[in-house]
mmCIF file of C-alpha atoms in Angstrom:
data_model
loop_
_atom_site.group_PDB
_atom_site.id
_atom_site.type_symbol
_atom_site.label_atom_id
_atom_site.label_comp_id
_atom_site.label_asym_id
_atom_site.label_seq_id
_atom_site.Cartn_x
_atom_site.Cartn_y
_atom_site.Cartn_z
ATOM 1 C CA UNK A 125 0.000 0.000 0.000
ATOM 2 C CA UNK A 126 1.216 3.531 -1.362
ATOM 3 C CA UNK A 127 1.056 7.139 0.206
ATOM 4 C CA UNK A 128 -1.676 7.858 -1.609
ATOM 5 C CA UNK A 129 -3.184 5.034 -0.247
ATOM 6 C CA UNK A 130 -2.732 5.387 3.318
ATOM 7 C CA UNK A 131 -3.970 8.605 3.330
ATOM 8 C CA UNK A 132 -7.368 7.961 1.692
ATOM 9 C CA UNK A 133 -7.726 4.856 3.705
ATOM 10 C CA UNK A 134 -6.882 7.240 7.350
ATOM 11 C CA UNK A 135 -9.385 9.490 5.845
ATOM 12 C CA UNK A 136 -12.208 7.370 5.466
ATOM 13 C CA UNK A 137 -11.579 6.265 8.798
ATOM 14 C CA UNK A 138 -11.500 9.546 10.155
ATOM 15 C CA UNK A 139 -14.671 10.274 8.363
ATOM 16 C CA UNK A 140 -16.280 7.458 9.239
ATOM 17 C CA UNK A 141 -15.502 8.238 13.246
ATOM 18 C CA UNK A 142 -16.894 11.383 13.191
ATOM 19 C CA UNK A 143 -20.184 10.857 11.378
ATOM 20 C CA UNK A 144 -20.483 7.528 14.642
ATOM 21 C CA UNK A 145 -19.268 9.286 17.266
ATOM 22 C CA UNK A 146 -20.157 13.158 16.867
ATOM 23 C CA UNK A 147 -22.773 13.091 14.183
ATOM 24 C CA UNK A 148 -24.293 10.479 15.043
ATOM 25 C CA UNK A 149 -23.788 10.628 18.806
ATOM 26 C CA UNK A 150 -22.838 6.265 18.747
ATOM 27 C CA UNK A 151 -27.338 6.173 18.138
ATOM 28 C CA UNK A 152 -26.472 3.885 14.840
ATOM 29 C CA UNK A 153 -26.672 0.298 15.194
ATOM 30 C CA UNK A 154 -23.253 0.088 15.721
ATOM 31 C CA UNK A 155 -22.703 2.481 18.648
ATOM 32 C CA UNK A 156 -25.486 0.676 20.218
ATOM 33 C CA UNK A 157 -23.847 -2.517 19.926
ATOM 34 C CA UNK A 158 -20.587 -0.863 20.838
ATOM 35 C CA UNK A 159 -22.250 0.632 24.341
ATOM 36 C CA UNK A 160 -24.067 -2.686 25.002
ATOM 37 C CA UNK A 161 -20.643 -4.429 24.986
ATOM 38 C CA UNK A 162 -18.767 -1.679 27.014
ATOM 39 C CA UNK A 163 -21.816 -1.861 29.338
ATOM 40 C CA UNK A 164 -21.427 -5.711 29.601
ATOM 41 C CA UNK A 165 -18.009 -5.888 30.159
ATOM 42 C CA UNK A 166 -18.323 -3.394 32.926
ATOM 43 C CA UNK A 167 -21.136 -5.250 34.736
ATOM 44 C CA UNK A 168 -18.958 -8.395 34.317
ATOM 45 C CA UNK A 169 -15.582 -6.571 36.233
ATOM 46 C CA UNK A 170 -17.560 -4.413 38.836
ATOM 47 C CA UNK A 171 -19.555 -8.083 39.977
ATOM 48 C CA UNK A 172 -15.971 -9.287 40.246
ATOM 49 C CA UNK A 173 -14.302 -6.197 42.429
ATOM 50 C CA UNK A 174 -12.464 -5.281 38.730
ATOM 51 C CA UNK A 175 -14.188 -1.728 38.305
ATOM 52 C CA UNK A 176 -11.032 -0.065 38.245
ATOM 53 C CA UNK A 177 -9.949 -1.970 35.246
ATOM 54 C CA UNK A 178 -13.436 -1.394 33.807
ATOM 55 C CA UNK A 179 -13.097 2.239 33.748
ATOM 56 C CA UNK A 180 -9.484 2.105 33.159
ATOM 57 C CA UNK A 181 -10.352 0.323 30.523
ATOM 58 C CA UNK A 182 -13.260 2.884 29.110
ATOM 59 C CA UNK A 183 -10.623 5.742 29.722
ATOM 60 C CA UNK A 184 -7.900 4.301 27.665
ATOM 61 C CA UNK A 185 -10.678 3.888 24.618
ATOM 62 C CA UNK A 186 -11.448 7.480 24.852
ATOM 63 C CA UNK A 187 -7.898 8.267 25.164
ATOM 64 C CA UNK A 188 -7.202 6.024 21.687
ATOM 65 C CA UNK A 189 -9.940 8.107 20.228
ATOM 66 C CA UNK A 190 -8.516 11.624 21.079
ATOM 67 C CA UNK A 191 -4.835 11.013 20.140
ATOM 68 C CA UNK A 192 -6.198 9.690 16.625
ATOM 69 C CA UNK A 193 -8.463 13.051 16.396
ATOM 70 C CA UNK A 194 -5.696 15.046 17.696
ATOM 71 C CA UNK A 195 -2.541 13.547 14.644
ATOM 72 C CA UNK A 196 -5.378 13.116 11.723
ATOM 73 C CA UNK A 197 -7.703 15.867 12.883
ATOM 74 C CA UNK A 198 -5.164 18.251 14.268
ATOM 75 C CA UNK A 199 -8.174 21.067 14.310
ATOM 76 C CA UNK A 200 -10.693 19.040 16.577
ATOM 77 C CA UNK A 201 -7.749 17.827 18.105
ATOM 78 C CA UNK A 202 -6.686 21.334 18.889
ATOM 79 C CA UNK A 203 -10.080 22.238 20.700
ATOM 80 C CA UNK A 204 -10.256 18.405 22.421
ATOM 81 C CA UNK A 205 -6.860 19.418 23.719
ATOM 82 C CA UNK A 206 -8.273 22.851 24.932
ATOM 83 C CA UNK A 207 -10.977 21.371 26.606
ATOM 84 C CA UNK A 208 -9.413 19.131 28.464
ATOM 85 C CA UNK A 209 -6.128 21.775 29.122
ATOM 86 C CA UNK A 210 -9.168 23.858 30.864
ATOM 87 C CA UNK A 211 -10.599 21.451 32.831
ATOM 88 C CA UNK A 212 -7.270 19.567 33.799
ATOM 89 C CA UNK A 213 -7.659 19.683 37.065
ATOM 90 C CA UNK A 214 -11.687 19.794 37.706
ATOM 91 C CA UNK A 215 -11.494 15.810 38.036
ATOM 92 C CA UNK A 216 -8.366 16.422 41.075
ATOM 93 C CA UNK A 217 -11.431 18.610 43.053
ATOM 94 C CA UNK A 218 -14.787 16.479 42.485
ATOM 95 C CA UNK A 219 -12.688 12.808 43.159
ATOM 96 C CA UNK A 220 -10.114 14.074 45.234
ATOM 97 C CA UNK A 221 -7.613 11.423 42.974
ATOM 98 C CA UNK A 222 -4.542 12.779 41.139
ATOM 99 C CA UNK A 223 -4.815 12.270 37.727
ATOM 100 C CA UNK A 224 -1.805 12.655 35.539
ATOM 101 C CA UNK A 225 -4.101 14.950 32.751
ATOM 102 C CA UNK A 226 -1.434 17.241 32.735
ATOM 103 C CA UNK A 227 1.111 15.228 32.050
ATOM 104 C CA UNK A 228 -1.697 14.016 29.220
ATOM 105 C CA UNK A 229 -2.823 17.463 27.816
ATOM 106 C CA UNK A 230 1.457 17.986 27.150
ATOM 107 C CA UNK A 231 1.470 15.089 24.866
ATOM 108 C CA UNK A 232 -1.788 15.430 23.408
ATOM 109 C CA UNK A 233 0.472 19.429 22.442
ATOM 110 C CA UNK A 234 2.973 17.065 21.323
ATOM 111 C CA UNK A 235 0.751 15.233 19.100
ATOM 112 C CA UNK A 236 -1.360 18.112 17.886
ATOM 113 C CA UNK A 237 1.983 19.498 16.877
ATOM 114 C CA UNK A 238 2.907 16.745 14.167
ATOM 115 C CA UNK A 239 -0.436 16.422 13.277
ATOM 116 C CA UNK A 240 -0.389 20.342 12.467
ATOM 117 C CA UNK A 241 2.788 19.966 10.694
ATOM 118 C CA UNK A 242 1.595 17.078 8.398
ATOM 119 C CA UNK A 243 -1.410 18.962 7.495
ATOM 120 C CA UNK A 244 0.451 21.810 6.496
ATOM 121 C CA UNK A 245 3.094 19.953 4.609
ATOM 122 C CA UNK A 246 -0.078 18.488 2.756
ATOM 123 C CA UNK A 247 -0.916 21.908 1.789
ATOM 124 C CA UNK A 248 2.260 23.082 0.956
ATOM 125 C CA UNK A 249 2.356 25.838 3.270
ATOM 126 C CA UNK A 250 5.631 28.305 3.522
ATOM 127 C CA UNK A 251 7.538 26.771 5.933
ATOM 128 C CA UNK A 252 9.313 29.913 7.321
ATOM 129 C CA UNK A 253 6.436 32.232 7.458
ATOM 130 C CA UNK A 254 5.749 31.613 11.322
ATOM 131 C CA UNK A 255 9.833 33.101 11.847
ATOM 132 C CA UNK A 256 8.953 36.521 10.318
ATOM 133 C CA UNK A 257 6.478 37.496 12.765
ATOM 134 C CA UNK A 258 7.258 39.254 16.142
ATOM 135 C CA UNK A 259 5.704 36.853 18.421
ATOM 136 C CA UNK A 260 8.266 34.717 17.069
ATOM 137 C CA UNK A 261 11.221 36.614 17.577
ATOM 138 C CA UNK A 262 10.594 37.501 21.042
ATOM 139 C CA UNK A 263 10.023 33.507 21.671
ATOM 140 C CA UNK A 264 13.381 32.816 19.682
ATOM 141 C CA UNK A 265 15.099 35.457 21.734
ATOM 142 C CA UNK A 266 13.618 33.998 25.037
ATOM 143 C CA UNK A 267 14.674 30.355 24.136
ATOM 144 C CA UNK A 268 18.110 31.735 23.555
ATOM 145 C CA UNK A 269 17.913 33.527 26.868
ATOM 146 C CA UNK A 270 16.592 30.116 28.653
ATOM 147 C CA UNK A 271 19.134 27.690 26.984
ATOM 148 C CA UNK A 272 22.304 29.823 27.725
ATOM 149 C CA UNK A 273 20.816 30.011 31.567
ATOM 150 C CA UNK A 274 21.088 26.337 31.723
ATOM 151 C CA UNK A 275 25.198 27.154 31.286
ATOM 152 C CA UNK A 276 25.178 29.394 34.308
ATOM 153 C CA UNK A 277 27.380 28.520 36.964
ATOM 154 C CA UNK A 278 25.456 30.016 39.567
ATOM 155 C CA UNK A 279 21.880 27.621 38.945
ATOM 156 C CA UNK A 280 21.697 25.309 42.263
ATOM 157 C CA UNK A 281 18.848 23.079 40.327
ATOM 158 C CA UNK A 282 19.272 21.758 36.872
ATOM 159 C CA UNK A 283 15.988 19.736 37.456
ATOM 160 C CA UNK A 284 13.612 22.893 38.577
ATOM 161 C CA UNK A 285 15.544 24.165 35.189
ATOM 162 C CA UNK A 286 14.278 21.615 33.027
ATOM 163 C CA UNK A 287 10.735 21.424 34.778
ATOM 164 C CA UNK A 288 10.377 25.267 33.747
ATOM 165 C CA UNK A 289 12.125 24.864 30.561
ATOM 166 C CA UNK A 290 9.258 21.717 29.478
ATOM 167 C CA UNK A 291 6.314 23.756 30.569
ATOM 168 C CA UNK A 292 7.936 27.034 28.377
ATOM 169 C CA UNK A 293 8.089 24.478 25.549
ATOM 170 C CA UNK A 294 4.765 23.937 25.949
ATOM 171 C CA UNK A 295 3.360 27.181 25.192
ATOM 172 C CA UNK A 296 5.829 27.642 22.396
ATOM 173 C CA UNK A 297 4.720 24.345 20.968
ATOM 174 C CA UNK A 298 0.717 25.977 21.899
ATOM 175 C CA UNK A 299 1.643 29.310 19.607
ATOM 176 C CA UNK A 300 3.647 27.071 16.828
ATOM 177 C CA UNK A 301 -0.123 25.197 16.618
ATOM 178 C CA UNK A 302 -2.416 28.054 17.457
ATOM 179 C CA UNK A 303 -0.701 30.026 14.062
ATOM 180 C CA UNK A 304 -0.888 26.733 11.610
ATOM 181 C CA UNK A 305 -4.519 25.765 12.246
ATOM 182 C CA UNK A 306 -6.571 29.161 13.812
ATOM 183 C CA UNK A 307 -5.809 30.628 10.359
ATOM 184 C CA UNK A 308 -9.169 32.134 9.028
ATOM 185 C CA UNK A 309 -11.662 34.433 10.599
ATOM 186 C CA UNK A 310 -14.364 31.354 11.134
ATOM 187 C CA UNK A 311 -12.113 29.659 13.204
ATOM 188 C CA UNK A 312 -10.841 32.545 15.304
ATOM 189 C CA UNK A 313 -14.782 33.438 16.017
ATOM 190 C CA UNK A 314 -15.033 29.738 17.006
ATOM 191 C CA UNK A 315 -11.939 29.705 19.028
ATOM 192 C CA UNK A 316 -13.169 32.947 21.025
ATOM 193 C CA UNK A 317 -16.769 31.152 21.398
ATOM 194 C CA UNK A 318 -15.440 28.129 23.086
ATOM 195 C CA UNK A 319 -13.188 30.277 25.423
ATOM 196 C CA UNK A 320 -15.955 32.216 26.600
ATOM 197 C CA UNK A 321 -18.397 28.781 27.094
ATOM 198 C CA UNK A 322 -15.173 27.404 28.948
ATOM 199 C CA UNK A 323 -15.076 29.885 30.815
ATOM 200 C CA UNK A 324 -18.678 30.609 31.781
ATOM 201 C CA UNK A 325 -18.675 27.211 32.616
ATOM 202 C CA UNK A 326 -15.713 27.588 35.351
ATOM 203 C CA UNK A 327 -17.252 30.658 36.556
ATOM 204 C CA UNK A 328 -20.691 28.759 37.128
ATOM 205 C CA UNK A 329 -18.537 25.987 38.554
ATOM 206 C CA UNK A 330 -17.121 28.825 40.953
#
């Protein structure tokens, strides 16, 4: 199998997954059959003290399902990640159970990243154009700045160094994204949208 194939066989699949699970909200004879096995098995571990694996289980589904959105689909990808950046540590407060979402939401970045770069290598985008804007100067100055810090003599942590540096790579890694895929004024007006339901959300929450 070719390129060419691959591609329109991962986009069939990717079409096909989003008219199941978001058009059709899994109400098709196959997500019915797909929730009445889920529901099964769970029944089946929780009557043998196995409900963590259940849900463990159920989590690790959804989290197959999101890094496929977020490397084929890097723009619902992109808002999946934002969602779940914003609500990272909601599940910490209701369950009182670390979760490692951070730790999640910085490689679903990761992912979102190459998937971002793929699509625009697919349409030939300029590959230099993010480098002429100032945003980008003042973040290639910066990384400078942070990477010749490392060399200083006078840093008592190299680790509390690196933990900073990884979380600054993050947001770089968030603008590198944020310029390839919120490129046209209908996206923008949808980013803002979701900010301000996220947010009205958390401010409800209180």
């Amino acid at each position: 199998m070719n390129i060419a194939d691959n591609y329109i066989a991962s986009s069939q699949l990717t079409r096909w997954l989003n008219r199941e699970f978001f058009l059709k909200g899994l109400s098709s004879s196959f997500g019915i059959g797909l929730l009445a096995c889920v529901a099964i098995a769970i029944g089946f571990l929780a009557s043998h003290n196995l409900a963590v694996i259940a849900f463990a289980s159920v989590g690790a589904i959804a989290a197959i399902i999101v890094v496929y959105y977020c490397f084929f689909e890097p723009v619902t990808g992109y808002f999946i990640t934002m969602f779940i950046s914003f609500f990272a540590f909601y599940p910490n407060h209701i369950l009182n159970i670390i979760l490692p979402i951070p730790t999640f939401v910085e490689l679903l970045i990761l992912i979102v990243f190459f998937g971002s770069y793929n699509a625009a290598k697919k349409l030939n985008l300029p590959r230099n154009s993010i480098l002429l804007t100032g945003v980008s100067i003042v973040f290639i100055f910066y990384s400078i700045f942070n990477i010749v810090e490392f060399f200083n003599p006078d840093m008592q942590s190299p680790a509390g160094w690196l933990f900073r540096f990884k979380r600054y790579m993050v947001y770089v890694l968030t603008y590198i994204i944020s310029y390839r895929l919120i490129d046209t004024p209908q996206r923008f007006r949808y980013f803002m949208k979701s900010w301000l339901c996220m947010s009205f959300i958390a401010a409800a929450y209180g």
